Coordinates of C-alpha atoms in Angstrom, one line a residue:
M20 CA 0.0 0.0 0.0
E21 CA 2.8 2.3 0.8
L22 CA 4.4 1.5 -2.6
V23 CA 1.2 2.4 -4.3
N24 CA 0.9 5.7 -2.4
E25 CA 4.5 6.5 -3.2
I26 CA 3.9 5.8 -6.9
L27 CA 0.7 7.9 -7.0
S28 CA 2.5 10.8 -5.2
N29 CA 5.4 10.7 -7.7
E30 CA 5.5 13.8 -9.7
W31 CA 6.6 12.1 -12.9
F32 CA 3.8 9.5 -12.6
L33 CA 1.3 12.3 -12.2
A34 CA 2.7 14.2 -15.2
G35 CA 2.5 11.0 -17.3
S36 CA -1.0 10.4 -16.2
I37 CA -2.0 13.9 -17.2
I38 CA -0.5 13.5 -20.7
L39 CA -2.2 10.1 -21.1
A40 CA -5.5 11.5 -20.0
A41 CA -5.1 14.4 -22.4
L42 CA -4.4 11.9 -25.3
V43 CA -7.6 9.9 -24.5
F44 CA -9.8 13.0 -24.2
G45 CA -8.3 14.3 -27.4
I46 CA -9.2 11.2 -29.3
I47 CA -12.7 11.1 -27.9
F48 CA -13.2 14.9 -28.7
E49 CA -11.8 14.4 -32.2
I50 CA -14.2 11.5 -32.9
M51 CA -17.2 13.3 -31.5
V52 CA -16.6 16.7 -33.1
I53 CA -15.3 15.6 -36.5
R54 CA -18.2 13.2 -37.0
T55 CA -20.8 15.8 -35.9
L56 CA -19.3 18.4 -38.2
R57 CA -19.2 16.0 -41.1
R58 CA -22.8 15.1 -40.6
L59 CA -23.8 18.8 -40.6
A60 CA -21.6 19.6 -43.6
K61 CA -23.5 17.0 -45.7
N62 CA -26.6 19.1 -45.4
T63 CA -25.0 22.3 -46.6
Q64 CA -24.0 23.5 -50.1
W65 CA -21.1 25.5 -48.8
E66 CA -17.9 23.6 -49.8
W67 CA -15.6 25.5 -47.5
D68 CA -16.9 23.6 -44.5
D69 CA -15.5 20.4 -45.9
V70 CA -12.1 22.1 -46.3
L71 CA -12.1 23.3 -42.7
I72 CA -13.2 20.0 -41.3
H73 CA -10.3 18.3 -43.2
A74 CA -7.9 20.9 -42.0
F75 CA -8.6 20.2 -38.3
K76 CA -8.4 16.4 -38.7
R77 CA -6.3 14.9 -35.9
I78 CA -5.3 18.4 -34.9
F79 CA -7.5 18.3 -31.8
V80 CA -5.5 15.3 -30.5
I81 CA -2.2 17.2 -30.9
L82 CA -3.7 20.3 -29.2
F83 CA -4.9 18.2 -26.2
I84 CA -1.4 16.5 -26.0
I85 CA 0.2 20.0 -26.0
G86 CA -2.2 21.1 -23.2
G87 CA -1.4 17.9 -21.2
I88 CA 2.3 18.4 -21.5
Y89 CA 2.0 22.1 -20.4
F90 CA -0.1 21.3 -17.3
S91 CA 2.0 18.3 -16.4
T92 CA 5.1 20.5 -16.2
L93 CA 3.4 22.5 -13.4
Y94 CA 3.7 19.4 -11.1
V95 CA 7.2 18.5 -12.0
D96 CA 10.2 20.2 -10.4
M97 CA 13.0 20.6 -12.9
Q98 CA 15.9 22.8 -13.7
D99 CA 15.3 26.0 -15.5
K100 CA 17.3 25.0 -18.6
Y101 CA 15.2 21.9 -19.0
R102 CA 12.0 23.8 -18.5
E103 CA 13.1 26.2 -21.1
I104 CA 13.8 23.4 -23.6
L105 CA 10.4 21.9 -22.8
N106 CA 8.6 25.2 -23.3
K107 CA 10.3 25.6 -26.6
S108 CA 9.2 22.1 -27.6
I109 CA 5.6 23.0 -26.7
V110 CA 5.8 26.1 -28.8
A111 CA 7.3 24.1 -31.7
L112 CA 4.3 21.6 -31.4
L113 CA 1.9 24.5 -31.6
I114 CA 3.6 25.9 -34.6
F115 CA 3.5 22.5 -36.2
A116 CA -0.3 22.2 -35.6
L117 CA -0.9 25.7 -37.0
T118 CA 1.3 24.9 -40.0
M119 CA -0.7 21.7 -40.8
I120 CA -4.0 23.6 -40.6
L121 CA -2.7 26.4 -42.9
A122 CA -1.3 23.9 -45.4
R123 CA -4.5 21.9 -45.6
V124 CA -6.6 25.1 -45.9
L125 CA -4.4 26.5 -48.7
A126 CA -4.5 23.2 -50.6
G127 CA -8.3 23.0 -50.3
F128 CA -8.6 26.6 -51.3
I129 CA -6.6 26.0 -54.5
Q130 CA -8.7 22.9 -55.4
L131 CA -12.0 24.8 -54.8
Y132 CA -10.9 27.9 -56.7
S133 CA -9.4 26.1 -59.7
R134 CA -12.5 23.9 -59.9
K135 CA -14.9 26.9 -60.1
S136 CA -12.7 29.2 -62.1
T137 CA -12.8 28.9 -65.9
S138 CA -9.6 30.9 -66.5
G139 CA -7.5 29.7 -63.5
L140 CA -5.1 26.8 -63.3
P141 CA -6.6 23.3 -63.4
S142 CA -7.3 21.5 -60.1
T143 CA -4.5 18.9 -59.7
T144 CA -2.9 17.0 -56.9
L145 CA 0.5 18.5 -57.9
L146 CA -0.6 22.1 -57.4
S147 CA -2.2 21.5 -54.0
N148 CA 0.7 19.4 -52.8
I149 CA 3.3 22.1 -53.8
A150 CA 1.3 24.8 -52.0
A151 CA 1.1 22.6 -48.9
L152 CA 4.8 21.8 -49.1
L153 CA 5.7 25.5 -49.2
V154 CA 3.7 26.2 -46.1
I155 CA 5.3 23.2 -44.3
I156 CA 8.8 24.3 -45.2
T157 CA 8.0 27.8 -43.9
G158 CA 6.7 26.3 -40.7
A159 CA 9.8 24.1 -40.3
I160 CA 12.1 27.1 -40.7
I161 CA 10.1 28.9 -37.9
I162 CA 10.3 25.9 -35.7
L163 CA 14.1 25.6 -36.1
Q164 CA 14.5 29.3 -35.4
N165 CA 12.4 28.9 -32.3
L166 CA 14.5 26.0 -31.1
G167 CA 17.6 28.1 -31.6
V168 CA 18.9 26.1 -34.5
S169 CA 20.8 28.1 -37.2
I170 CA 19.4 27.4 -40.6
T171 CA 22.4 29.0 -42.5
P172 CA 24.5 25.8 -42.3
L173 CA 21.5 23.8 -43.2
I174 CA 20.9 25.9 -46.4
T175 CA 24.6 25.6 -47.3
A176 CA 24.5 21.8 -46.9
L177 CA 21.4 21.6 -49.0
G178 CA 23.0 23.7 -51.7
V179 CA 26.1 21.5 -51.8
G180 CA 24.0 18.3 -51.8
S181 CA 21.4 19.5 -54.3
L182 CA 23.7 18.4 -57.2
A183 CA 23.9 14.9 -55.9
V184 CA 20.1 14.8 -55.3
A185 CA 19.4 16.1 -58.8
L186 CA 21.6 13.4 -60.3
A187 CA 20.0 10.6 -58.2
L188 CA 16.5 11.8 -58.9
Q189 CA 16.7 12.6 -62.6
D190 CA 13.6 10.7 -63.7
T191 CA 11.6 12.1 -60.8
L192 CA 12.6 15.7 -61.4
S193 CA 12.0 15.2 -65.1
N194 CA 8.4 14.0 -64.4
L195 CA 7.9 16.8 -61.9
F196 CA 8.9 19.6 -64.2
A197 CA 6.9 18.0 -67.0
G198 CA 3.9 18.0 -64.7
F199 CA 4.4 21.7 -64.2
Q200 CA 4.6 22.2 -67.9
I201 CA 1.3 20.3 -68.4
I202 CA -0.4 22.4 -65.8
V203 CA 0.9 25.8 -66.8
N204 CA 0.2 25.3 -70.5
K205 CA -3.4 24.3 -69.7
Q206 CA -3.5 22.1 -72.8
I207 CA -4.3 19.0 -70.7
R208 CA -6.7 19.5 -67.8
P209 CA -8.5 17.1 -65.4
G210 CA -11.8 16.2 -67.0
D211 CA -10.5 16.5 -70.6
F212 CA -10.9 13.5 -73.0
I213 CA -7.5 12.9 -74.7
Q214 CA -5.9 10.4 -77.0
L215 CA -2.2 9.7 -77.0
D216 CA -0.2 8.8 -80.1
T217 CA 0.5 5.5 -78.5
G218 CA -3.2 4.6 -78.5
E219 CA -4.2 5.3 -74.9
E220 CA -7.4 7.3 -74.6
G221 CA -9.7 8.4 -71.8
Y222 CA -10.5 11.1 -69.3
V223 CA -7.7 12.8 -67.5
T224 CA -8.4 12.4 -63.8
D225 CA -5.3 14.0 -62.2
V226 CA -1.8 15.2 -62.7
K227 CA 0.5 14.1 -59.9
W228 CA 4.2 14.4 -59.0
R229 CA 5.3 11.6 -61.3
N230 CA 2.4 10.6 -63.6
T231 CA -0.9 11.6 -65.2
T232 CA -3.8 9.2 -64.6
I233 CA -6.2 8.6 -67.5
R234 CA -9.5 6.7 -67.0
S235 CA -10.8 4.7 -70.0
L236 CA -14.3 5.2 -71.4
R237 CA -15.7 2.1 -69.7
S238 CA -13.9 2.9 -66.4
T239 CA -12.5 -0.6 -66.5
R240 CA -8.9 0.5 -66.9
V241 CA -6.8 3.4 -65.6
F242 CA -3.7 4.4 -67.6
I243 CA -0.8 5.7 -65.4
V244 CA 1.4 7.6 -67.8
P245 CA 4.7 9.4 -66.7
N246 CA 4.4 13.1 -67.1
S247 CA 7.5 13.2 -69.3
K248 CA 5.8 10.8 -71.7
V249 CA 2.7 12.9 -71.8
S250 CA 4.5 16.2 -72.4
S251 CA 6.5 14.7 -75.3
A252 CA 3.7 12.7 -76.9
I253 CA 1.4 13.8 -79.7
V254 CA -1.9 14.4 -77.8
T255 CA -5.4 14.9 -79.3
N256 CA -7.5 16.8 -76.8
Y257 CA -11.2 16.5 -77.7
N258 CA -12.1 19.3 -75.2
L259 CA -10.0 22.0 -76.8
P260 CA -10.4 24.6 -78.1
R261 CA -14.0 23.8 -77.1
E262 CA -15.8 20.7 -76.0
L263 CA -17.9 20.5 -79.3
V264 CA -16.7 17.6 -81.5
W265 CA -17.5 17.0 -85.2
Y266 CA -17.5 13.3 -86.1
R267 CA -17.6 11.9 -89.6
V268 CA -19.7 8.9 -90.7
Y269 CA -18.8 7.6 -94.2
V270 CA -21.3 5.9 -96.5
G271 CA -21.4 4.8 -100.2
V272 CA -24.4 4.7 -102.6
A273 CA -24.8 3.1 -106.0
Y274 CA -23.6 4.8 -109.1
D275 CA -27.2 5.0 -110.5
S276 CA -28.5 6.9 -107.4
D277 CA -30.0 10.4 -107.6
L278 CA -27.3 12.3 -105.7
D279 CA -29.6 15.2 -104.9
Q280 CA -32.1 12.8 -103.3
V281 CA -29.2 11.1 -101.5
E282 CA -27.9 14.4 -100.1
K283 CA -31.4 15.5 -99.0
A284 CA -32.3 12.2 -97.3
T285 CA -28.9 12.0 -95.5
R286 CA -29.1 15.6 -94.2
E287 CA -32.7 15.1 -93.0
V288 CA -31.8 11.9 -91.2
A289 CA -28.7 13.4 -89.6
T290 CA -30.7 16.5 -88.5
E291 CA -33.4 14.2 -86.9
A292 CA -30.7 12.1 -85.1
V293 CA -29.0 15.2 -83.7
S294 CA -32.4 16.8 -82.7
A295 CA -33.3 13.6 -80.9
M296 CA -30.0 13.6 -79.1
Y297 CA -30.2 17.3 -78.1
P298 CA -33.8 18.4 -78.0
D299 CA -33.0 21.8 -76.6
N300 CA -32.4 23.6 -80.0
F301 CA -28.8 22.6 -80.5
P302 CA -27.4 25.4 -82.8
H303 CA -25.0 23.3 -84.9
K304 CA -26.3 21.4 -87.9
P305 CA -24.9 18.3 -89.7
V306 CA -23.0 18.7 -93.0
V307 CA -23.2 16.3 -95.9
R308 CA -20.5 16.3 -98.6
F309 CA -19.7 13.9 -101.5
R310 CA -16.1 12.7 -101.3
E311 CA -15.1 10.5 -104.2
F312 CA -15.9 7.9 -106.9
G313 CA -15.1 4.7 -105.2
D314 CA -14.5 1.2 -106.7
S315 CA -18.2 0.2 -106.3
S316 CA -19.9 3.3 -105.0
I317 CA -20.0 7.1 -104.8
N318 CA -18.8 7.9 -101.3
L319 CA -20.0 10.7 -99.1
S320 CA -19.4 11.8 -95.5
C321 CA -21.7 13.2 -93.0
R322 CA -20.3 15.4 -90.2
L323 CA -22.3 15.1 -87.0
P324 CA -21.9 17.7 -84.2
V325 CA -21.8 16.4 -80.6
R326 CA -21.4 18.4 -77.4
R327 CA -18.9 16.0 -75.9
Y328 CA -16.8 13.1 -77.2
L329 CA -18.7 10.5 -75.2
D330 CA -22.0 11.3 -77.1
I331 CA -20.4 10.1 -80.4
F332 CA -21.2 6.4 -79.9
K333 CA -24.9 6.9 -79.1
L334 CA -25.4 9.4 -81.9
R335 CA -23.5 7.4 -84.5
S336 CA -25.5 4.3 -83.7
E337 CA -28.8 6.2 -84.0
F338 CA -27.8 7.8 -87.2
I339 CA -26.8 4.6 -88.9
K340 CA -30.1 2.9 -87.9
R341 CA -32.2 5.8 -89.1
L342 CA -30.2 6.2 -92.4
H343 CA -30.5 2.5 -93.2
K344 CA -34.3 2.6 -92.7
R345 CA -34.6 5.8 -94.8
Y346 CA -32.5 4.5 -97.7
N347 CA -34.6 1.4 -97.8
Q348 CA -37.8 3.5 -97.9
E349 CA -36.6 5.6 -100.8
G350 CA -34.9 2.8 -102.7
I351 CA -31.4 4.1 -102.3
E352 CA -28.9 1.3 -102.6
I353 CA -25.8 0.8 -100.5
P354 CA -23.9 -1.5 -102.7
F355 CA -21.6 -4.4 -101.7
P356 CA -18.0 -4.0 -102.7
I357 CA -17.9 -5.1 -106.3
R358 CA -14.9 -5.8 -108.6
T359 CA -15.4 -6.5 -112.3
V360 CA -12.8 -8.8 -113.9
Y361 CA -12.3 -8.7 -117.7
M362 CA -11.0 -12.0 -119.2
R363 CA -9.1 -11.7 -122.5
N364 CA -9.3 -14.7 -124.8
T365 CA -6.0 -15.6 -126.4
D366 CA -5.1 -18.2 -129.0
E367 CA -4.1 -21.5 -127.5
S368 CA -1.0 -21.6 -129.7
Q369 CA 0.2 -18.5 -128.1
N370 CA 0.1 -20.3 -124.8
G371 CA 2.3 -23.0 -126.2
V372 CA -0.4 -25.6 -126.6
E373 CA -0.3 -27.8 -129.7
D374 CA -3.1 -29.8 -131.3

């Protein structure tokens, strides 16, 4: 019993108990507050509340621990130099917590602003991570200065070692700067539908430190392409300079067809298909043009306007069905490929055959 009383009266045991209790209360407070705020945020249209809630994630636990350390020092007798070191450590933890909050808020602000702005930079993980990293570096410098650590030798050491780091991380740095080039040029943005010269195509979902992620049309595959490959590839962006896409459908008719009738029927069918696809008075109209005299048909093309690339497949299918039905109704023939072979009769003696 005396041993238990001695332990309970020990100042270090008391200090440790305070810190442990602060940790437990911090976890409980974190769970209760964050869950409540998230539930309330779901019922609001204001997007900033989600950013703020994410910014304070796990910060309450750190703040409770800092408070526990501070109050525990009141019950511990220590030398002034150690108390000074402990106080500086508490301040450093506070600066760290504030730095994390500011970094998360800034990253969230960049994502929200770029998502809503039509002229700003695209919303990518790379931009938000760089912004957060700059805040964290600034916070680290303030913490080192608070602890009395001179940053001049550190900067000198970083300058000397930067060459070795650059040589060791050539591929990573190449992809990093290529990612910056992709973002700044704004020729490839998240949400754009692109096609690379190597065959990969899909929607750009994000531009990260090392790679660009592209989601295929069926969402069954995700292409992870290094940024350096994307920046050096021939890229077709179907969302630039505007999202409107013109798609050509080719068809051939028989040589004895009335071309004026064919042109009229094709244009009317194409207009009907586009109107069915976009019933809200889509301003762009299909264009029908004859192309060439083919081997077995007169070929023409019909340019169909679509608001976005994904609509091509549905509109093309509807147009082909309607056009086939209309051609059958008006007696317009779509001929099979035909090749006429002329046989020349020669004298058998010329072929070396004797009677």
